[in-house]
Amino acid sequence: MKSDIKLFENGKRLDGRKPDELRNIKIETGVLHRAEGSCYLEWGGNKVIVAVYGPREAIPRHTQNPLRAIVNARYNMAAFSVDDRKRPGPDRRSREISKVISEALGHAIFLERFPRASIDVNIEVLEAEAGTRCAGLTAAGVALVDAGIPMRDIPVACAAGKIEGQVVLDLGKEEDNFGSADLPIAISPRTGEILLLQMDGHMTGDEFNTALDMAIKGCHTVSEIQKKAITEKYQKTEGD
Ligand code: UDP
């Protein structure tokens, strides 16, 4: 979509960020007492809460896998999370995001340890400002740790994209609306495996490679923030 807004001027973006700068991220874990694991995350103007339940017997029974657990991530955007009220309930977009997040998380979890079980990951977007799938997946990684679910690694996500011919990290709202491409990815930071990669818009092969490298670097930065939030919570619990 074309706009009159200048997204990139004098080396700076609309909100003053440099091309490779993330929005501010704040993560807190163990925020819901009825959930087995939980996380509250703010990423720029995104506010997301995640509650994890399980492993528990998968219901209905025909969904059970006798060899491994299933991951049920359910991404939902609250009606009040965006300027134009969002129609409540699942839609194509939320089903797609739930599916790709379930698959990404499933690669990190030792699913074979919990045959016939389900691990339920509820992702509620309270405020949305672009990049909610990355915010949701990153918060889910922390909530899974809080729930004590054994994982190979803590999955983490971040996007890069293109605005006015410039490859940039972590698109904000106007950049997402009026920019020319968005490339959200999730990785396993320890092994470097890519767990999710989606893209909309257009980039050249070189721009794609630059954006991918930038998003991977962004993931590693976000991963450090995840680990800090987890360490802080458990140091506090030990000291109590
Ligand atoms: N959005 C919206 N209404 C909707 C869906 C999305 O206003 O029904 C906004 C919201 O701010 C979201 C952004 O559009 O974060 C980009 O959505 P996209 O589908 O690219 O997913 P995201 O970037 O959030 O992962």
PDB file of C-alpha atoms in Angstrom, residues 4-215:
ATOM      1  CA  ASP A   4       2.323   9.933   1.941  1.00  0.00           C
ATOM      2  CA  ILE A   5       3.998   9.063   5.246  1.00  0.00           C
ATOM      3  CA  LYS A   6       7.812   9.080   5.051  1.00  0.00           C
ATOM      4  CA  LEU A   7       8.799   5.857   6.759  1.00  0.00           C
ATOM      5  CA  PHE A   8      12.560   6.389   6.467  1.00  0.00           C
ATOM      6  CA  GLU A   9      14.381   9.721   6.472  1.00  0.00           C
ATOM      7  CA  ASN A  10      17.989  10.735   7.290  1.00  0.00           C
ATOM      8  CA  GLY A  11      18.844   7.205   8.390  1.00  0.00           C
ATOM      9  CA  LYS A  12      16.007   7.166  10.957  1.00  0.00           C
ATOM     10  CA  ARG A  13      12.577   5.569  11.070  1.00  0.00           C
ATOM     11  CA  LEU A  14       9.235   7.171  11.979  1.00  0.00           C
ATOM     12  CA  ASP A  15       9.673   6.364  15.679  1.00  0.00           C
ATOM     13  CA  GLY A  16      13.340   7.433  15.636  1.00  0.00           C
ATOM     14  CA  ARG A  17      14.779   3.912  15.530  1.00  0.00           C
ATOM     15  CA  LYS A  18      17.892   2.964  13.550  1.00  0.00           C
ATOM     16  CA  PRO A  19      17.366   0.316  10.823  1.00  0.00           C
ATOM     17  CA  ASP A  20      18.595  -2.523  13.054  1.00  0.00           C
ATOM     18  CA  GLU A  21      16.992  -1.377  16.296  1.00  0.00           C
ATOM     19  CA  LEU A  22      14.263  -3.329  18.129  1.00  0.00           C
ATOM     20  CA  ARG A  23      11.286  -1.746  19.866  1.00  0.00           C
ATOM     21  CA  ASN A  24      11.416  -1.894  23.674  1.00  0.00           C
ATOM     22  CA  ILE A  25      10.656  -5.322  25.117  1.00  0.00           C
ATOM     23  CA  LYS A  26       9.545  -6.151  28.648  1.00  0.00           C
ATOM     24  CA  ILE A  27       8.922  -9.717  29.808  1.00  0.00           C
ATOM     25  CA  GLU A  28       7.490 -10.985  33.074  1.00  0.00           C
ATOM     26  CA  THR A  29       6.819 -14.628  33.863  1.00  0.00           C
ATOM     27  CA  GLY A  30       4.605 -16.406  36.411  1.00  0.00           C
ATOM     28  CA  VAL A  31       1.869 -13.772  36.243  1.00  0.00           C
ATOM     29  CA  LEU A  32      -1.215 -16.055  36.279  1.00  0.00           C
ATOM     30  CA  HIS A  33      -1.678 -18.297  39.282  1.00  0.00           C
ATOM     31  CA  ARG A  34      -4.201 -20.744  37.818  1.00  0.00           C
ATOM     32  CA  ALA A  35      -2.081 -21.528  34.771  1.00  0.00           C
ATOM     33  CA  GLU A  36       0.792 -23.974  34.986  1.00  0.00           C
ATOM     34  CA  GLY A  37       3.011 -21.492  33.211  1.00  0.00           C
ATOM     35  CA  SER A  38       2.452 -17.913  32.128  1.00  0.00           C
ATOM     36  CA  CYS A  39       4.083 -14.859  30.664  1.00  0.00           C
ATOM     37  CA  TYR A  40       3.192 -11.217  30.093  1.00  0.00           C
ATOM     38  CA  LEU A  41       5.122  -9.498  27.345  1.00  0.00           C
ATOM     39  CA  GLU A  42       5.210  -5.960  25.979  1.00  0.00           C
ATOM     40  CA  TRP A  43       6.946  -5.432  22.665  1.00  0.00           C
ATOM     41  CA  GLY A  44       6.627  -1.814  21.532  1.00  0.00           C
ATOM     42  CA  GLY A  45       2.859  -1.235  21.589  1.00  0.00           C
ATOM     43  CA  ASN A  46       2.028  -4.959  21.635  1.00  0.00           C
ATOM     44  CA  LYS A  47       0.730  -6.395  24.891  1.00  0.00           C
ATOM     45  CA  VAL A  48       0.405 -10.162  25.070  1.00  0.00           C
ATOM     46  CA  ILE A  49      -0.420 -12.635  27.812  1.00  0.00           C
ATOM     47  CA  VAL A  50       0.188 -16.386  27.544  1.00  0.00           C
ATOM     48  CA  ALA A  51      -1.148 -19.193  29.731  1.00  0.00           C
ATOM     49  CA  VAL A  52       0.161 -22.765  29.408  1.00  0.00           C
ATOM     50  CA  TYR A  53      -1.713 -25.846  30.631  1.00  0.00           C
ATOM     51  CA  GLY A  54      -0.476 -29.436  30.534  1.00  0.00           C
ATOM     52  CA  PRO A  55       0.835 -31.858  29.615  1.00  0.00           C
ATOM     53  CA  ARG A  56      -2.662 -33.256  30.252  1.00  0.00           C
ATOM     54  CA  GLU A  57      -4.790 -35.953  28.629  1.00  0.00           C
ATOM     55  CA  ALA A  58      -5.733 -34.761  25.139  1.00  0.00           C
ATOM     56  CA  ILE A  59      -9.498 -34.360  24.760  1.00  0.00           C
ATOM     57  CA  PRO A  60     -11.382 -35.352  22.615  1.00  0.00           C
ATOM     58  CA  ARG A  61      -9.596 -38.693  22.617  1.00  0.00           C
ATOM     59  CA  HIS A  62      -9.401 -38.995  18.836  1.00  0.00           C
ATOM     60  CA  THR A  63      -6.915 -36.086  18.883  1.00  0.00           C
ATOM     61  CA  GLN A  64      -4.482 -38.148  20.974  1.00  0.00           C
ATOM     62  CA  ASN A  65      -1.246 -39.360  19.433  1.00  0.00           C
ATOM     63  CA  PRO A  66      -0.089 -42.635  21.061  1.00  0.00           C
ATOM     64  CA  LEU A  67       3.559 -41.716  20.463  1.00  0.00           C
ATOM     65  CA  ARG A  68       3.799 -38.068  21.409  1.00  0.00           C
ATOM     66  CA  ALA A  69       2.085 -35.030  22.856  1.00  0.00           C
ATOM     67  CA  ILE A  70       0.241 -32.562  20.664  1.00  0.00           C
ATOM     68  CA  VAL A  71       0.702 -28.819  20.974  1.00  0.00           C
ATOM     69  CA  ASN A  72      -2.458 -26.719  20.847  1.00  0.00           C
ATOM     70  CA  ALA A  73      -1.476 -23.094  20.540  1.00  0.00           C
ATOM     71  CA  ARG A  74      -4.488 -20.801  20.315  1.00  0.00           C
ATOM     72  CA  TYR A  75      -3.724 -17.253  19.209  1.00  0.00           C
ATOM     73  CA  ASN A  76      -6.513 -14.767  19.859  1.00  0.00           C
ATOM     74  CA  MET A  77      -6.697 -11.011  19.365  1.00  0.00           C
ATOM     75  CA  ALA A  78      -9.015  -9.264  21.814  1.00  0.00           C
ATOM     76  CA  ALA A  79     -11.803  -7.198  20.220  1.00  0.00           C
ATOM     77  CA  PHE A  80     -10.341  -4.085  21.886  1.00  0.00           C
ATOM     78  CA  SER A  81      -6.731  -4.791  20.816  1.00  0.00           C
ATOM     79  CA  VAL A  82      -6.864  -2.684  17.636  1.00  0.00           C
ATOM     80  CA  ASP A  83      -8.296   0.738  16.655  1.00  0.00           C
ATOM     81  CA  ASP A  84     -11.129  -0.719  14.567  1.00  0.00           C
ATOM     82  CA  ARG A  85     -12.839  -3.160  16.911  1.00  0.00           C
ATOM     83  CA  LYS A  86     -11.924  -6.691  15.854  1.00  0.00           C
ATOM     84  CA  ARG A  87     -14.805  -9.129  15.457  1.00  0.00           C
ATOM     85  CA  PRO A  88     -14.446 -11.578  18.375  1.00  0.00           C
ATOM     86  CA  GLY A  89     -13.677 -15.239  17.780  1.00  0.00           C
ATOM     87  CA  PRO A  90     -11.409 -17.207  15.479  1.00  0.00           C
ATOM     88  CA  ASP A  91     -10.876 -16.178  11.858  1.00  0.00           C
ATOM     89  CA  ARG A  92      -8.599 -17.362   9.061  1.00  0.00           C
ATOM     90  CA  ARG A  93      -5.713 -15.228  10.231  1.00  0.00           C
ATOM     91  CA  SER A  94      -5.851 -16.407  13.850  1.00  0.00           C
ATOM     92  CA  ARG A  95      -6.185 -20.058  12.747  1.00  0.00           C
ATOM     93  CA  GLU A  96      -3.116 -19.700  10.536  1.00  0.00           C
ATOM     94  CA  ILE A  97      -1.080 -18.044  13.294  1.00  0.00           C
ATOM     95  CA  SER A  98      -2.199 -20.691  15.825  1.00  0.00           C
ATOM     96  CA  LYS A  99      -1.103 -23.445  13.439  1.00  0.00           C
ATOM     97  CA  VAL A 100       2.353 -22.067  12.635  1.00  0.00           C
ATOM     98  CA  ILE A 101       3.030 -21.277  16.299  1.00  0.00           C
ATOM     99  CA  SER A 102       1.909 -24.789  17.382  1.00  0.00           C
ATOM    100  CA  GLU A 103       4.307 -26.317  14.862  1.00  0.00           C
ATOM    101  CA  ALA A 104       7.198 -24.053  15.838  1.00  0.00           C
ATOM    102  CA  LEU A 105       6.778 -24.785  19.560  1.00  0.00           C
ATOM    103  CA  GLY A 106       6.361 -28.510  18.856  1.00  0.00           C
ATOM    104  CA  HIS A 107       9.885 -28.631  17.410  1.00  0.00           C
ATOM    105  CA  ALA A 108      11.364 -27.326  20.646  1.00  0.00           C
ATOM    106  CA  ILE A 109       9.394 -29.499  23.114  1.00  0.00           C
ATOM    107  CA  PHE A 110      10.311 -33.147  23.915  1.00  0.00           C
ATOM    108  CA  LEU A 111       6.864 -34.285  22.737  1.00  0.00           C
ATOM    109  CA  GLU A 112       7.734 -37.993  22.767  1.00  0.00           C
ATOM    110  CA  ARG A 113       7.926 -37.905  26.569  1.00  0.00           C
ATOM    111  CA  PHE A 114       4.162 -37.308  26.843  1.00  0.00           C
ATOM    112  CA  PRO A 115       2.223 -39.733  24.629  1.00  0.00           C
ATOM    113  CA  ARG A 116      -1.536 -39.057  24.366  1.00  0.00           C
ATOM    114  CA  ALA A 117      -1.144 -35.688  26.084  1.00  0.00           C
ATOM    115  CA  SER A 118      -1.844 -32.177  24.943  1.00  0.00           C
ATOM    116  CA  ILE A 119       0.076 -29.057  25.826  1.00  0.00           C
ATOM    117  CA  ASP A 120      -2.243 -26.067  25.562  1.00  0.00           C
ATOM    118  CA  VAL A 121      -0.805 -22.637  24.922  1.00  0.00           C
ATOM    119  CA  ASN A 122      -3.307 -19.774  25.059  1.00  0.00           C
ATOM    120  CA  ILE A 123      -1.994 -16.584  23.515  1.00  0.00           C
ATOM    121  CA  GLU A 124      -4.148 -13.510  24.116  1.00  0.00           C
ATOM    122  CA  VAL A 125      -3.223 -10.291  22.340  1.00  0.00           C
ATOM    123  CA  LEU A 126      -4.506  -7.415  24.486  1.00  0.00           C
ATOM    124  CA  GLU A 127      -3.034  -4.655  22.339  1.00  0.00           C
ATOM    125  CA  ALA A 128      -1.688  -5.032  18.820  1.00  0.00           C
ATOM    126  CA  GLU A 129       0.812  -2.863  16.995  1.00  0.00           C
ATOM    127  CA  ALA A 130       2.299  -5.211  14.358  1.00  0.00           C
ATOM    128  CA  GLY A 131       4.478  -8.206  15.079  1.00  0.00           C
ATOM    129  CA  THR A 132       1.997  -9.966  17.339  1.00  0.00           C
ATOM    130  CA  ARG A 133       2.843 -13.468  16.105  1.00  0.00           C
ATOM    131  CA  CYS A 134       6.488 -12.903  17.075  1.00  0.00           C
ATOM    132  CA  ALA A 135       5.460 -11.401  20.409  1.00  0.00           C
ATOM    133  CA  GLY A 136       3.053 -14.300  21.068  1.00  0.00           C
ATOM    134  CA  LEU A 137       5.557 -17.001  20.185  1.00  0.00           C
ATOM    135  CA  THR A 138       8.308 -15.377  22.252  1.00  0.00           C
ATOM    136  CA  ALA A 139       5.976 -15.113  25.271  1.00  0.00           C
ATOM    137  CA  ALA A 140       4.867 -18.730  24.736  1.00  0.00           C
ATOM    138  CA  GLY A 141       8.518 -19.870  24.930  1.00  0.00           C
ATOM    139  CA  VAL A 142       8.872 -18.247  28.352  1.00  0.00           C
ATOM    140  CA  ALA A 143       5.488 -19.542  29.597  1.00  0.00           C
ATOM    141  CA  LEU A 144       6.463 -23.103  28.585  1.00  0.00           C
ATOM    142  CA  VAL A 145       9.633 -22.824  30.680  1.00  0.00           C
ATOM    143  CA  ASP A 146       7.529 -21.491  33.580  1.00  0.00           C
ATOM    144  CA  ALA A 147       5.237 -24.542  33.200  1.00  0.00           C
ATOM    145  CA  GLY A 148       8.278 -26.834  33.479  1.00  0.00           C
ATOM    146  CA  ILE A 149       7.751 -28.353  30.014  1.00  0.00           C
ATOM    147  CA  PRO A 150      11.020 -30.009  28.945  1.00  0.00           C
ATOM    148  CA  MET A 151      12.419 -28.361  25.810  1.00  0.00           C
ATOM    149  CA  ARG A 152      15.532 -28.578  23.697  1.00  0.00           C
ATOM    150  CA  ASP A 153      15.746 -24.805  23.719  1.00  0.00           C
ATOM    151  CA  ILE A 154      13.559 -21.741  24.310  1.00  0.00           C
ATOM    152  CA  PRO A 155      12.006 -20.783  20.969  1.00  0.00           C
ATOM    153  CA  VAL A 156      12.128 -17.089  20.121  1.00  0.00           C
ATOM    154  CA  ALA A 157      10.802 -14.955  17.273  1.00  0.00           C
ATOM    155  CA  CYS A 158      11.549 -11.642  15.576  1.00  0.00           C
ATOM    156  CA  ALA A 159      10.772 -10.064  12.213  1.00  0.00           C
ATOM    157  CA  ALA A 160      12.670  -7.983   9.704  1.00  0.00           C
ATOM    158  CA  GLY A 161      11.230  -6.277   6.666  1.00  0.00           C
ATOM    159  CA  LYS A 162      11.599  -3.627   4.021  1.00  0.00           C
ATOM    160  CA  ILE A 163      10.428  -0.027   4.010  1.00  0.00           C
ATOM    161  CA  GLU A 164      11.177   2.399   1.202  1.00  0.00           C
ATOM    162  CA  GLY A 165      13.975   0.249  -0.188  1.00  0.00           C
ATOM    163  CA  GLN A 166      15.635  -0.153   3.208  1.00  0.00           C
ATOM    164  CA  VAL A 167      15.853  -3.447   5.105  1.00  0.00           C
ATOM    165  CA  VAL A 168      14.917  -2.883   8.763  1.00  0.00           C
ATOM    166  CA  LEU A 169      14.409  -4.878  11.951  1.00  0.00           C
ATOM    167  CA  ASP A 170      11.070  -5.350  13.741  1.00  0.00           C
ATOM    168  CA  LEU A 171       8.444  -3.405  11.755  1.00  0.00           C
ATOM    169  CA  GLY A 172       6.168  -1.041  13.686  1.00  0.00           C
ATOM    170  CA  LYS A 173       2.503  -0.419  12.851  1.00  0.00           C
ATOM    171  CA  GLU A 174       2.895   2.133  10.020  1.00  0.00           C
ATOM    172  CA  GLU A 175       5.919   0.256   8.654  1.00  0.00           C
ATOM    173  CA  ASP A 176       3.833  -2.923   8.523  1.00  0.00           C
ATOM    174  CA  ASN A 177       0.874  -1.124   6.904  1.00  0.00           C
ATOM    175  CA  PHE A 178       2.775   0.935   4.352  1.00  0.00           C
ATOM    176  CA  GLY A 179       6.105  -0.916   3.994  1.00  0.00           C
ATOM    177  CA  SER A 180       6.899  -3.319   1.174  1.00  0.00           C
ATOM    178  CA  ALA A 181       7.758  -6.594   2.956  1.00  0.00           C
ATOM    179  CA  ASP A 182       7.611  -8.345   6.332  1.00  0.00           C
ATOM    180  CA  LEU A 183       9.605 -11.451   7.251  1.00  0.00           C
ATOM    181  CA  PRO A 184       8.718 -12.915  10.660  1.00  0.00           C
ATOM    182  CA  ILE A 185      10.870 -15.857  11.768  1.00  0.00           C
ATOM    183  CA  ALA A 186      11.298 -18.026  14.859  1.00  0.00           C
ATOM    184  CA  ILE A 187      14.468 -19.886  15.733  1.00  0.00           C
ATOM    185  CA  SER A 188      15.926 -22.248  18.244  1.00  0.00           C
ATOM    186  CA  PRO A 189      18.772 -19.971  19.381  1.00  0.00           C
ATOM    187  CA  ARG A 190      21.091 -22.747  20.586  1.00  0.00           C
ATOM    188  CA  THR A 191      21.083 -24.768  17.359  1.00  0.00           C
ATOM    189  CA  GLY A 192      20.211 -21.944  14.951  1.00  0.00           C
ATOM    190  CA  GLU A 193      17.377 -24.031  13.457  1.00  0.00           C
ATOM    191  CA  ILE A 194      14.601 -22.003  11.855  1.00  0.00           C
ATOM    192  CA  LEU A 195      11.229 -23.007  13.348  1.00  0.00           C
ATOM    193  CA  LEU A 196       9.017 -20.563  11.457  1.00  0.00           C
ATOM    194  CA  LEU A 197       9.510 -18.401   8.402  1.00  0.00           C
ATOM    195  CA  GLN A 198       6.755 -16.435   6.707  1.00  0.00           C
ATOM    196  CA  MET A 199       6.925 -13.533   4.348  1.00  0.00           C
ATOM    197  CA  ASP A 200       4.595 -11.130   2.659  1.00  0.00           C
ATOM    198  CA  GLY A 201       5.542  -8.455   0.145  1.00  0.00           C
ATOM    199  CA  HIS A 202       8.497  -8.313  -2.227  1.00  0.00           C
ATOM    200  CA  MET A 203      12.267  -8.364  -1.724  1.00  0.00           C
ATOM    201  CA  THR A 204      15.208  -9.183  -3.966  1.00  0.00           C
ATOM    202  CA  GLY A 205      17.282 -12.247  -3.095  1.00  0.00           C
ATOM    203  CA  ASP A 206      19.997 -10.008  -1.589  1.00  0.00           C
ATOM    204  CA  GLU A 207      17.480  -8.049   0.453  1.00  0.00           C
ATOM    205  CA  PHE A 208      15.944 -11.305   1.659  1.00  0.00           C
ATOM    206  CA  ASN A 209      19.359 -12.567   2.832  1.00  0.00           C
ATOM    207  CA  THR A 210      20.049  -9.274   4.630  1.00  0.00           C
ATOM    208  CA  ALA A 211      16.587  -9.335   6.248  1.00  0.00           C
ATOM    209  CA  LEU A 212      17.010 -12.965   7.324  1.00  0.00           C
ATOM    210  CA  ASP A 213      20.407 -12.236   8.931  1.00  0.00           C
ATOM    211  CA  MET A 214      18.933  -9.206  10.660  1.00  0.00           C
ATOM    212  CA  ALA A 215      15.924 -11.163  11.969  1.00  0.00           C
TER     213      ALA A 215
END
